[in-house]
Amino acid sequence: MLQTLAALAPLPVGVLLLLASRVKLLGKNTPEVARRSALRKLVGDERVVGAYRAVGAGELVLGALLVLPPSSVVEAAVATAACAGLLGYLGYARLKAPDSSCGCLSEKVAPVRWRSFARAALMLVTAAVALGAPGYWLGAIADRPLATVGLLAGWFALASALSAELDGYWLVPLRRLRVRLSHPLGKFVPGIPLESTMDILYRSAEYRSAVGLIRSDVLEWWDEGTWRIVTFAARNGDEHGTAVFAVPLAGDGEIKAVLVPADEPVAA
Amino acid sequence: MGNETNSVQSATTAETSWFCCGGGWGPCGSAGGGACGNCQSGSYMCAWPNTSDACFNITRPDQCGDNLLRWGCGHTFYVRNLCGANEIAVRIADCGPHTNYWCGERSCCSGNCATDRLLDLTPAAYSAIGNLSSGIMPISVHS
Amino acid sequence: MNNPLDRRRFLTSAVLGSAGVVAGATALGSLAPEAVAAPMPKLDKNGIDPNFAEGRITAINGSMLMVTASDRSFHRIQLTKATSVWKLRPTTMDQAKVGDGLYARGVRMPDGVLAADALWLNIVNLEAHIVSMGTNVLHLDHNGNRLVGHVVPGTTAAVYNGTPAVRDLSMLQVGKHAQVIGAWRPDTNEVDIATVYAAAA
């Protein structure tokens, strides 16, 4: 079984490298993706696109060598070193450019988090296992088709689960489905939010005419019949007062506004 | 603004929100000095979507049809709340906002409408012409 | 007029009653905005506005807040009855607690005290992605950091595509971006949500 695993190992690593190279060499927005990646911090703004493409070319060659016959321990050794390098790059990205995107497997923005490390570690272990490959992976599949296909499916499922870039294909729809079934925010509370009233008030001629006098955010608000009353502190020179607005709760209609002078000194 | 070319040299309208920078409390704790390194929440500063290629690649105002000029750190804009009276001067200190997240969003005041988020202000600047509790404000802006 | 309900009745009658019901009250709405433009603050050479302060409350002495700013400078902020206080919603000055973060705007007095006109406690404005939802909870990704956004029934409002705010949050979608105005729960990665701005599904 161990020999089967070792023989099979170059295939998933190679396929993942080929997928990664596709983004870097054939992507529609390669320069943009490159500049968003931590590679920009590593090699600088001017060289980042070239370096990103060079990495893609390296991934293409190595991926092709791993997937195509014959099987070679040198290929596996290079792949192991490359995966270790990837882990190092991720560590650098996390430390030096935590807001940048991985730029690894897709054009989607995917900051470097624990899953990126776990995926790189999975690749590193798999590439290391490939060092003991007794022969080409196709032979292992022919010998034990069910077991090997099952293993490969499990490996790719795990790699997908560890790829934040692929969340949009399975995790987000799954979470949306859960929200649709459970309605976690569904407890609807009737009423008109203050924000809605403020939106109407801020746009009104009444508020605009008083805006130079108003010094505070909302002091108080309450509902009175079909009106919502909102008050602000107002000041004109040394004169203090309260600007009082009455906004129709229905949203349309005349807004009433008065300035009421302070009936006592404004003290705490 | 839609598909019109907009350089923000003559007065134009836009939406603005606010952002914290220069350290601080809560989720602002991780916010540093911004793309220009000198951003402070207590200063009259702003974020502009086209301060560099790297910035533009993140904010992508072109996806909303906004053709914005490249302005670097320290450039001064004059900003007025469309629903207000005062105009303030703010200097570019960071890259932002994410214009392409909100393409087509529009707010109006007294018949003047502002479309798309083209500027973010520090809390000091935003609160000088509006209230922090309102997350969005229509403004006029010129260089 | 110390009873808040009496004061509300008085102000209600002032704004809804006929002219002259309240002595001294003047109708607003007739002045051009330019006629009453507020005086502009004088900024220092770094663009710092002396009439603005940010920081965390380290002590409260009556209606005076002692605040340490993020640059380690120290502010004294005086609250009055005319100071608006926001903490998730418009509230009263007794809601200010030691440890709260704040932004304050007012008038800097000659003795260095900031006489506050407006105080925003723990207010945050976050650009985030909605990662998932739980019962009255939004799990948010803010610059790669996870935040828990609590929906507060009766307070939390949603603004979809710039249309007027509503209480219906059912159009929020997992995987989409959102802007959240909320109140941070000090020393946690949790916020109570006041308003969430989102593109409608």
Coordinates of C-alpha atoms in Angstrom, one line a residue:
Chain A
M1 CA 0.0 0.0 0.0
L2 CA 2.8 2.4 0.9
Q3 CA 4.4 1.8 -2.5
T4 CA 1.0 2.5 -4.2
L5 CA 0.8 5.8 -2.2
A6 CA 4.4 6.8 -3.2
A7 CA 3.7 5.9 -6.9
L8 CA 0.5 7.9 -6.9
A9 CA 1.9 11.0 -5.1
P10 CA 3.5 12.9 -8.1
L11 CA 0.1 13.1 -9.8
P12 CA -1.9 15.3 -7.4
V13 CA 1.1 17.6 -6.7
G14 CA 1.7 17.9 -10.5
V15 CA -2.0 18.6 -11.2
L16 CA -2.1 21.3 -8.5
L17 CA 1.1 22.9 -9.9
L18 CA -0.4 22.9 -13.4
L19 CA -3.5 24.6 -12.1
A20 CA -1.4 27.2 -10.3
S21 CA 0.6 27.9 -13.4
R22 CA -2.6 28.4 -15.4
V23 CA -3.5 31.5 -13.3
K24 CA 0.0 33.0 -13.6
L25 CA 0.4 32.4 -17.3
L26 CA -3.1 32.5 -18.8
G27 CA -5.0 34.6 -16.3
K28 CA -7.0 37.6 -17.7
N29 CA -5.7 40.0 -14.9
T30 CA -2.3 38.5 -14.3
P31 CA -0.5 41.9 -13.6
E32 CA -3.3 42.9 -11.2
V33 CA -3.1 39.5 -9.4
A34 CA 0.7 39.7 -9.3
R35 CA 0.6 43.2 -7.7
R36 CA -1.9 42.1 -5.1
S37 CA 0.4 39.2 -4.1
A38 CA 3.1 39.2 -1.4
L39 CA 5.6 38.8 -4.2
R40 CA 5.3 42.5 -4.8
K41 CA 6.8 43.1 -1.3
L42 CA 9.5 40.5 -2.0
V43 CA 10.8 41.6 -5.5
G44 CA 9.4 45.1 -5.8
D45 CA 6.7 46.8 -7.9
E46 CA 8.7 46.8 -11.2
R47 CA 9.7 43.2 -11.2
V48 CA 6.6 41.6 -9.7
V49 CA 4.7 40.7 -12.9
G50 CA 7.8 39.1 -14.5
A51 CA 8.6 37.2 -11.3
Y52 CA 5.0 36.1 -11.0
R53 CA 5.1 34.8 -14.6
A54 CA 8.5 33.1 -14.0
V55 CA 7.0 31.3 -11.0
G56 CA 4.1 30.2 -13.2
A57 CA 6.5 28.9 -15.9
G58 CA 8.4 26.9 -13.2
E59 CA 5.2 25.5 -11.9
L60 CA 4.2 24.5 -15.5
V61 CA 7.5 22.7 -16.2
L62 CA 7.6 20.9 -12.8
G63 CA 3.9 20.0 -12.9
A64 CA 4.2 18.6 -16.4
L65 CA 7.3 16.6 -15.4
L66 CA 5.5 15.1 -12.4
V67 CA 2.4 14.2 -14.4
L68 CA 4.1 12.9 -17.5
P69 CA 6.2 9.7 -17.6
P70 CA 8.7 8.6 -16.6
S71 CA 8.7 8.8 -12.8
S72 CA 11.9 10.3 -11.4
V73 CA 13.2 10.8 -7.9
V74 CA 14.9 14.0 -9.1
E75 CA 11.5 15.4 -10.1
A76 CA 10.1 14.5 -6.7
A77 CA 13.1 16.0 -4.9
V78 CA 12.7 19.3 -6.9
A79 CA 8.9 19.3 -6.1
T80 CA 9.7 18.7 -2.4
A81 CA 12.1 21.7 -2.4
A82 CA 9.6 23.8 -4.3
C83 CA 6.8 23.0 -1.8
A84 CA 9.2 23.9 1.1
G85 CA 9.9 27.1 -0.7
L86 CA 6.2 27.7 -1.0
L87 CA 5.8 27.3 2.8
G88 CA 8.7 29.8 3.3
Y89 CA 7.0 32.3 0.9
L90 CA 3.7 31.9 2.8
G91 CA 5.5 32.6 6.1
Y92 CA 7.1 35.7 4.6
A93 CA 3.7 36.9 3.2
R94 CA 2.0 36.4 6.6
L95 CA 4.7 38.3 8.4
K96 CA 5.6 41.1 5.9
A97 CA 2.5 41.6 3.8
P98 CA -0.5 40.1 5.8
D99 CA -3.0 42.1 3.8
S100 CA -1.8 40.8 0.4
S101 CA -3.3 38.0 -1.5
C102 CA -1.7 34.5 -1.9
G103 CA -1.9 34.7 -5.7
C104 CA -1.5 30.9 -5.6
L105 CA -4.3 29.1 -7.3
S106 CA -6.8 31.6 -8.5
E107 CA -7.3 35.3 -9.4
K108 CA -9.7 35.6 -6.4
V109 CA -8.3 37.5 -3.5
A110 CA -7.3 35.0 -0.8
P111 CA -5.1 36.4 2.1
V112 CA -2.6 34.0 3.5
R113 CA -4.2 32.2 6.5
W114 CA -3.8 28.8 8.2
R115 CA -5.5 27.0 5.3
S116 CA -2.8 28.2 2.9
F117 CA -0.1 26.8 5.2
A118 CA -2.1 23.5 5.6
R119 CA -2.4 23.1 1.8
A120 CA 1.3 23.8 1.2
A121 CA 2.1 21.3 4.0
L122 CA -0.1 18.8 2.3
M123 CA 1.8 19.3 -0.9
L124 CA 5.1 19.1 0.8
V125 CA 4.3 15.8 2.5
T126 CA 2.9 14.4 -0.7
A127 CA 6.0 15.4 -2.7
A128 CA 8.2 13.9 0.0
V129 CA 6.2 10.7 -0.2
A130 CA 6.8 10.7 -4.0
L131 CA 10.6 10.4 -3.3
G132 CA 9.9 6.7 -2.8
A133 CA 7.9 6.2 -5.9
P134 CA 8.6 2.7 -7.4
G135 CA 7.3 3.6 -10.8
Y136 CA 4.9 5.8 -12.9
W137 CA 1.5 6.6 -11.2
L138 CA -0.5 5.1 -14.1
G139 CA 0.7 1.7 -13.2
A140 CA -0.5 2.1 -9.6
I141 CA -3.9 3.1 -10.8
A142 CA -4.1 0.1 -13.2
D143 CA -3.1 -2.2 -10.3
R144 CA -5.7 -0.9 -7.7
P145 CA -8.1 1.3 -9.6
L146 CA -10.8 1.7 -6.9
A147 CA -8.4 2.4 -4.0
T148 CA -6.3 4.8 -5.9
V149 CA -9.1 6.8 -7.5
G150 CA -10.7 7.0 -4.0
L151 CA -7.4 8.2 -2.6
L152 CA -7.0 10.8 -5.3
A153 CA -10.6 12.0 -4.8
G154 CA -10.0 12.3 -1.0
W155 CA -6.7 14.2 -1.6
F156 CA -8.3 16.7 -4.0
A157 CA -11.3 17.1 -1.7
L158 CA -8.9 18.0 1.1
A159 CA -6.9 20.3 -1.0
S160 CA -10.1 22.0 -2.2
A161 CA -11.3 22.4 1.4
L162 CA -7.9 24.0 2.2
S163 CA -8.1 26.5 -0.8
A164 CA -9.8 29.7 0.2
E165 CA -9.8 30.6 -3.5
L166 CA -12.3 27.8 -4.1
D167 CA -14.7 28.8 -1.2
G168 CA -17.0 30.5 -3.7
Y169 CA -17.7 27.2 -5.4
W170 CA -18.7 25.1 -2.4
L171 CA -18.5 26.8 1.0
V172 CA -20.3 30.0 0.2
P173 CA -23.3 28.2 -1.5
L174 CA -23.4 25.8 1.4
R175 CA -23.5 28.7 3.9
R176 CA -26.1 30.5 1.8
L177 CA -28.2 27.3 1.8
R178 CA -28.0 27.1 5.6
V179 CA -29.1 30.7 5.9
R180 CA -32.0 30.1 3.5
L181 CA -33.1 27.1 5.6
S182 CA -32.6 28.5 9.1
H183 CA -33.3 32.3 8.6
P184 CA -30.9 33.3 11.4
L185 CA -31.7 37.0 11.0
G186 CA -35.4 36.4 10.3
K187 CA -36.8 37.8 13.5
F188 CA -38.3 40.9 11.9
V189 CA -38.9 43.8 14.2
P190 CA -41.5 46.2 12.8
G191 CA -40.8 49.9 13.0
I192 CA -38.9 52.6 11.1
P193 CA -35.2 52.8 12.0
L194 CA -33.8 56.2 13.1
E195 CA -31.3 56.0 10.2
S196 CA -34.2 56.2 7.8
T197 CA -35.5 59.3 9.4
M198 CA -32.1 60.9 9.5
D199 CA -31.6 60.2 5.8
I200 CA -34.8 62.2 5.1
L201 CA -33.9 64.9 7.6
Y202 CA -30.3 65.5 6.4
R203 CA -31.5 66.0 2.8
S204 CA -34.3 68.5 3.8
A205 CA -34.1 72.2 3.3
E206 CA -35.1 72.7 6.9
Y207 CA -32.0 70.9 8.2
R208 CA -29.8 72.5 5.6
S209 CA -31.0 76.0 6.7
A210 CA -30.0 75.2 10.3
V211 CA -26.9 73.2 9.7
G212 CA -24.6 76.1 10.5
L213 CA -26.2 76.4 13.9
I214 CA -26.3 72.7 14.8
R215 CA -23.3 71.6 16.8
S216 CA -24.1 68.1 17.9
D217 CA -25.2 64.7 16.6
V218 CA -28.8 63.6 17.6
L219 CA -29.4 64.6 21.3
E220 CA -32.7 62.8 21.6
W221 CA -35.5 61.3 19.5
W222 CA -39.0 60.0 20.1
D223 CA -42.2 59.3 18.2
E224 CA -45.3 61.5 18.7
G225 CA -48.3 60.2 16.7
T226 CA -47.4 60.3 13.1
W227 CA -44.2 62.3 13.7
R228 CA -40.7 61.5 14.8
I229 CA -39.1 64.2 16.8
V230 CA -35.3 64.6 16.6
T231 CA -33.3 67.2 18.6
F232 CA -29.8 68.7 18.3
A233 CA -27.8 71.1 20.3
A234 CA -27.6 74.5 18.5
R235 CA -25.4 77.5 19.0
N236 CA -25.2 80.9 17.4
G237 CA -22.4 82.9 18.9
D238 CA -22.9 82.8 22.7
E239 CA -26.6 81.8 22.4
H240 CA -27.4 78.2 23.1
G241 CA -30.5 76.4 22.2
T242 CA -32.1 73.2 20.9
A243 CA -32.9 72.6 17.2
V244 CA -36.1 70.5 17.1
F245 CA -37.3 68.7 14.0
A246 CA -40.5 66.9 13.4
V247 CA -40.2 64.4 10.5
P248 CA -43.3 62.6 9.2
L249 CA -43.0 58.9 10.0
A250 CA -44.6 58.1 6.6
G251 CA -41.5 59.6 5.0
D252 CA -43.1 62.2 2.8
G253 CA -44.7 65.5 3.7
E254 CA -43.6 68.7 5.3
I255 CA -40.8 68.7 7.9
K256 CA -41.3 71.1 10.8
A257 CA -38.4 72.8 12.6
V258 CA -37.9 75.2 15.4
L259 CA -35.0 76.6 17.4
V260 CA -35.8 76.7 21.1
P261 CA -33.5 78.8 23.2
A262 CA -31.9 77.2 26.3
D263 CA -34.1 77.8 29.3
E264 CA -31.1 77.4 31.6
P265 CA -27.3 77.6 31.4
V266 CA -25.9 74.6 29.5
A267 CA -24.1 72.8 32.3
A268 CA -23.8 69.2 33.2
Chain B
M1 CA -21.0 60.3 -12.2
G2 CA -21.7 57.1 -14.1
N3 CA -19.7 56.9 -17.3
E4 CA -18.6 60.5 -17.4
T5 CA -14.9 61.3 -17.3
N6 CA -14.1 62.8 -13.9
S7 CA -10.7 64.2 -13.1
V8 CA -11.7 65.9 -9.8
Q9 CA -10.0 69.1 -10.8
S10 CA -13.2 71.1 -11.2
A11 CA -15.9 70.6 -8.5
T12 CA -17.6 67.2 -8.8
T13 CA -19.8 65.2 -6.5
A14 CA -19.1 61.8 -4.8
E15 CA -20.1 59.8 -1.8
T16 CA -17.8 59.6 1.1
S17 CA -17.4 57.5 4.3
W18 CA -14.9 57.6 7.1
F19 CA -12.0 55.4 8.2
C20 CA -9.6 55.3 11.1
C21 CA -5.8 55.3 10.8
G22 CA -2.7 55.9 12.8
G23 CA -3.5 53.2 15.4
G24 CA -6.2 53.6 17.9
W25 CA -8.7 51.5 19.8
G26 CA -10.7 48.4 18.8
P27 CA -10.5 47.2 15.2
C28 CA -8.6 50.4 14.4
G29 CA -5.7 49.0 16.4
S30 CA -4.2 47.3 13.4
A31 CA -4.7 50.3 11.1
G32 CA -1.2 51.9 10.6
G33 CA -0.3 55.2 9.0
G34 CA -2.0 54.3 5.7
A35 CA -0.4 54.1 2.3
C36 CA 1.5 57.4 2.9
G37 CA 2.6 56.4 6.4
N38 CA 1.4 59.6 8.1
C39 CA -2.4 59.1 8.4
Q40 CA -3.9 60.1 11.7
S41 CA -7.6 59.9 12.7
G42 CA -7.3 63.3 14.3
S43 CA -6.1 65.1 11.2
Y44 CA -8.0 66.4 8.2
M45 CA -6.9 63.7 5.8
C46 CA -8.5 61.4 3.2
A47 CA -8.0 58.3 1.2
W48 CA -8.0 58.5 -2.6
P49 CA -8.6 55.5 -4.9
N50 CA -5.8 56.3 -7.4
T51 CA -2.6 57.1 -5.4
S52 CA -0.5 54.4 -7.2
D53 CA -0.9 51.5 -9.6
A54 CA -1.1 49.1 -6.6
C55 CA -3.8 51.2 -5.1
F56 CA -5.7 51.5 -8.3
N57 CA -5.6 47.7 -8.7
I58 CA -7.4 47.3 -5.4
T59 CA -10.0 50.1 -5.7
R60 CA -10.8 49.9 -9.4
P61 CA -12.9 53.1 -9.9
D62 CA -12.7 52.5 -13.6
Q63 CA -15.1 49.5 -13.1
C64 CA -17.7 52.1 -12.1
G65 CA -17.0 54.3 -15.1
D66 CA -15.0 56.8 -13.0
N67 CA -11.8 58.0 -14.7
L68 CA -9.8 59.4 -11.8
L69 CA -6.6 61.3 -12.0
R70 CA -3.5 60.0 -10.2
W71 CA -2.9 62.1 -7.1
G72 CA -0.2 61.3 -4.6
C73 CA 0.3 61.6 -0.9
G74 CA -0.2 65.1 0.4
H75 CA -2.4 66.4 -2.4
T76 CA -5.1 68.7 -1.1
F77 CA -8.8 68.3 -1.9
Y78 CA -11.6 70.7 -0.8
V79 CA -14.6 68.9 0.4
R80 CA -18.1 70.1 1.3
N81 CA -21.2 68.1 2.5
L82 CA -23.9 68.5 -0.1
C83 CA -26.3 68.8 2.8
G84 CA -24.1 71.2 4.7
A85 CA -22.4 74.6 4.4
N86 CA -18.8 74.3 5.4
E87 CA -15.9 73.4 3.2
I88 CA -12.8 71.7 4.6
A89 CA -9.4 71.0 3.1
V90 CA -8.1 67.4 3.4
R91 CA -4.8 65.9 2.3
I92 CA -4.3 62.5 0.8
A93 CA -2.8 60.0 3.3
D94 CA -4.1 56.6 2.2
C95 CA -5.4 54.5 -0.6
G96 CA -9.2 53.9 -0.7
P97 CA -12.1 53.5 -0.7
H98 CA -13.1 50.2 -2.5
T99 CA -14.9 52.2 -5.2
N100 CA -15.8 49.1 -7.2
Y101 CA -17.6 47.4 -4.3
W102 CA -20.3 50.1 -4.5
C103 CA -20.7 51.0 -8.2
G104 CA -23.8 53.0 -8.8
E105 CA -24.6 53.8 -5.2
R106 CA -26.2 57.3 -5.1
S107 CA -27.3 59.8 -2.5
C108 CA -28.8 63.2 -3.1
C109 CA -29.3 66.5 -1.3
S110 CA -31.4 69.4 -2.5
G111 CA -31.5 68.2 -6.0
N112 CA -27.7 67.5 -6.2
C113 CA -26.8 63.9 -6.4
A114 CA -23.6 62.1 -5.7
T115 CA -22.7 58.7 -7.2
D116 CA -19.9 56.3 -6.3
R117 CA -17.6 56.3 -3.4
L118 CA -14.5 58.3 -4.5
L119 CA -13.1 59.5 -1.2
D120 CA -12.9 58.4 2.4
L121 CA -12.3 60.9 5.2
T122 CA -10.6 60.6 8.6
P123 CA -13.0 60.8 11.6
A124 CA -11.8 64.4 12.3
A125 CA -12.5 65.5 8.8
Y126 CA -15.8 63.6 8.4
S127 CA -17.2 64.9 11.8
A128 CA -16.3 68.5 10.8
I129 CA -18.9 68.3 8.0
G130 CA -21.2 65.5 9.1
N131 CA -22.0 63.0 11.9
L132 CA -19.9 59.8 12.3
S133 CA -23.1 57.8 13.1
S134 CA -24.2 58.3 9.5
G135 CA -21.9 56.0 7.4
I136 CA -22.3 57.7 4.1
M137 CA -22.4 61.4 3.0
P138 CA -22.8 63.1 -0.4
I139 CA -20.1 65.6 -1.0
S140 CA -18.8 68.0 -3.5
V141 CA -15.0 67.8 -4.0
H142 CA -12.4 69.8 -6.0
S143 CA -8.7 70.2 -6.0
Chain C
M1 CA -37.6 71.5 33.5
N2 CA -35.6 68.6 34.8
N3 CA -38.1 65.8 34.0
P4 CA -37.1 64.5 30.6
L5 CA -40.7 63.7 29.8
D6 CA -41.8 67.2 30.6
R7 CA -39.0 68.5 28.4
R8 CA -40.0 66.2 25.5
R9 CA -43.6 67.4 25.8
F10 CA -42.4 71.0 25.8
L11 CA -40.2 70.5 22.7
T12 CA -43.0 68.5 20.9
S13 CA -45.4 71.3 21.4
A14 CA -42.8 73.8 20.3
V15 CA -42.2 72.0 17.0
L16 CA -45.7 70.8 16.3
G17 CA -47.7 73.6 17.9
S18 CA -48.7 76.8 16.2
A19 CA -46.3 79.7 16.1
G20 CA -45.9 81.5 19.3
V21 CA -46.8 78.6 21.5
V22 CA -43.3 78.6 23.0
A23 CA -41.9 81.9 23.9
G24 CA -38.6 82.6 22.0
A25 CA -38.9 79.7 19.6
T26 CA -38.1 80.6 16.1
A27 CA -39.0 78.6 13.0
L28 CA -36.1 77.2 11.0
G29 CA -36.1 76.7 7.3
S30 CA -36.1 80.2 5.9
L31 CA -32.4 80.9 6.1
A32 CA -30.0 80.0 3.3
P33 CA -27.3 77.5 4.5
E34 CA -24.5 79.9 3.6
A35 CA -26.0 82.5 6.0
V36 CA -25.3 80.4 9.0
A37 CA -22.1 78.6 8.1
A38 CA -20.3 77.5 11.2
P39 CA -16.9 79.0 12.0
M40 CA -14.0 76.9 10.6
P41 CA -11.4 75.5 13.1
K42 CA -7.8 76.5 12.9
L43 CA -5.6 73.4 12.2
D44 CA -2.1 73.0 13.3
K45 CA 0.7 72.4 10.8
N46 CA 0.0 68.6 10.8
G47 CA -3.6 69.1 10.0
I48 CA -4.6 68.2 13.5
D49 CA -8.0 69.7 14.6
P50 CA -7.8 71.0 18.2
N51 CA -11.6 70.7 18.4
F52 CA -11.5 66.9 17.9
A53 CA -10.2 64.2 20.1
E54 CA -9.9 60.4 20.0
G55 CA -8.8 57.8 22.5
R56 CA -9.9 55.6 25.3
I57 CA -11.5 56.7 28.6
T58 CA -9.1 56.1 31.5
A59 CA -11.2 57.8 34.2
I60 CA -14.5 59.6 34.7
N61 CA -14.8 62.4 37.1
G62 CA -18.4 63.6 37.2
S63 CA -19.1 64.9 33.7
M64 CA -15.4 65.1 32.8
L65 CA -13.8 62.3 30.8
M66 CA -10.1 61.6 31.1
V67 CA -9.0 60.2 27.8
T68 CA -5.7 58.8 26.5
A69 CA -5.3 59.2 22.8
S70 CA -3.6 56.5 20.6
D71 CA -0.5 58.8 20.4
R72 CA -0.4 58.7 24.2
S73 CA -1.5 62.3 24.6
F74 CA -4.0 63.1 27.3
H75 CA -7.4 64.8 26.8
R76 CA -9.9 66.1 29.3
I77 CA -13.4 66.1 27.8
Q78 CA -16.2 68.0 29.4
L79 CA -19.8 66.8 28.8
T80 CA -22.8 68.9 29.2
K81 CA -26.6 68.5 28.7
A82 CA -26.0 69.8 25.2
T83 CA -23.5 67.1 24.3
S84 CA -24.9 64.4 22.1
V85 CA -23.8 60.9 23.1
W86 CA -23.8 58.0 20.7
K87 CA -23.3 54.5 21.8
L88 CA -24.9 52.2 19.3
R89 CA -27.8 54.7 19.3
P90 CA -28.3 58.2 20.7
T91 CA -28.0 57.9 24.4
T92 CA -27.1 59.7 27.6
M93 CA -23.7 60.6 29.1
D94 CA -24.1 58.0 31.9
Q95 CA -23.4 55.4 29.3
A96 CA -19.8 56.4 29.0
K97 CA -17.7 53.8 30.8
V98 CA -14.0 53.5 31.6
G99 CA -12.4 51.5 28.8
D100 CA -14.7 52.9 26.1
G101 CA -13.1 54.2 22.9
L102 CA -14.3 57.5 21.6
Y103 CA -14.3 60.2 19.1
A104 CA -15.3 63.7 20.3
R105 CA -15.9 67.0 18.7
G106 CA -16.4 70.3 20.5
V107 CA -14.7 73.5 21.4
R108 CA -11.2 73.5 22.9
M109 CA -11.2 75.8 25.9
P110 CA -8.3 78.0 27.0
D111 CA -7.5 75.6 29.8
G112 CA -7.1 72.7 27.3
V113 CA -10.4 71.1 28.2
L114 CA -12.5 70.0 25.1
A115 CA -16.1 71.1 25.8
A116 CA -17.8 68.4 23.8
D117 CA -20.7 69.0 21.4
A118 CA -20.8 65.5 20.1
L119 CA -19.4 62.3 21.6
W120 CA -19.3 58.9 19.8
L121 CA -18.5 56.0 22.0
N122 CA -16.9 52.8 20.6
I123 CA -18.1 53.7 17.1
V124 CA -16.5 51.8 14.3
N125 CA -17.0 51.9 10.6
L126 CA -15.9 48.6 9.0
E127 CA -15.6 47.5 5.4
A128 CA -16.0 43.7 5.7
H129 CA -17.1 40.6 4.0
I130 CA -20.0 38.5 5.4
V131 CA -18.4 35.2 6.0
S132 CA -21.4 33.4 7.6
M133 CA -24.5 34.1 9.7
G134 CA -25.7 32.7 13.0
T135 CA -28.7 33.5 15.1
N136 CA -28.7 37.3 15.1
V137 CA -25.0 37.3 14.4
L138 CA -22.9 38.2 11.3
H139 CA -19.5 36.7 11.1
L140 CA -17.3 39.3 9.3
D141 CA -13.9 39.3 7.7
H142 CA -12.3 42.7 8.2
N143 CA -8.9 43.0 6.5
G144 CA -8.3 39.3 7.2
N145 CA -9.4 39.5 10.8
R146 CA -12.5 37.8 12.0
L147 CA -15.2 39.9 13.8
V148 CA -18.5 39.0 15.3
G149 CA -21.3 41.5 14.5
H150 CA -24.3 41.2 16.8
V151 CA -27.7 42.1 15.4
V152 CA -29.6 44.1 18.0
P153 CA -33.3 43.6 17.3
G154 CA -35.1 47.0 17.2
T155 CA -31.9 48.9 16.6
T156 CA -29.9 47.3 13.8
A157 CA -30.9 48.7 10.4
A158 CA -29.9 47.8 6.9
V159 CA -29.3 50.1 3.9
Y160 CA -29.4 48.3 0.6
N161 CA -28.0 50.1 -2.5
G162 CA -28.3 53.5 -0.9
T163 CA -32.1 53.2 -0.4
P164 CA -33.7 54.3 3.0
A165 CA -32.8 52.2 6.0
V166 CA -35.0 49.3 6.9
R167 CA -35.1 46.8 9.7
D168 CA -35.3 43.8 7.3
L169 CA -31.9 42.1 7.2
S170 CA -33.0 39.2 5.1
M171 CA -31.3 40.6 1.9
L172 CA -27.8 40.3 3.4
Q173 CA -25.9 37.6 1.7
V174 CA -23.0 35.4 2.8
G175 CA -19.9 36.1 0.7
K176 CA -20.9 39.7 -0.1
H177 CA -19.2 42.8 1.2
A178 CA -20.8 45.1 3.6
Q179 CA -20.1 48.3 5.5
V180 CA -20.9 48.2 9.2
I181 CA -21.4 51.2 11.5
G182 CA -21.5 49.7 15.0
A183 CA -20.4 49.9 18.6
W184 CA -17.3 47.9 19.5
R185 CA -17.5 45.8 22.7
P186 CA -14.3 47.0 24.4
D187 CA -11.3 44.5 24.3
T188 CA -13.1 42.0 22.2
N189 CA -13.5 41.3 18.5
E190 CA -17.2 41.8 18.7
V191 CA -19.4 44.8 17.6
D192 CA -23.1 45.5 18.0
I193 CA -24.4 46.6 14.6
A194 CA -26.2 49.9 14.2
T195 CA -26.4 50.1 10.4
V196 CA -25.2 47.7 7.8
Y197 CA -24.8 48.9 4.2
A198 CA -24.9 46.3 1.6
A199 CA -25.6 45.6 -2.1
A200 CA -29.1 44.0 -2.2
A201 CA -29.1 40.3 -3.3

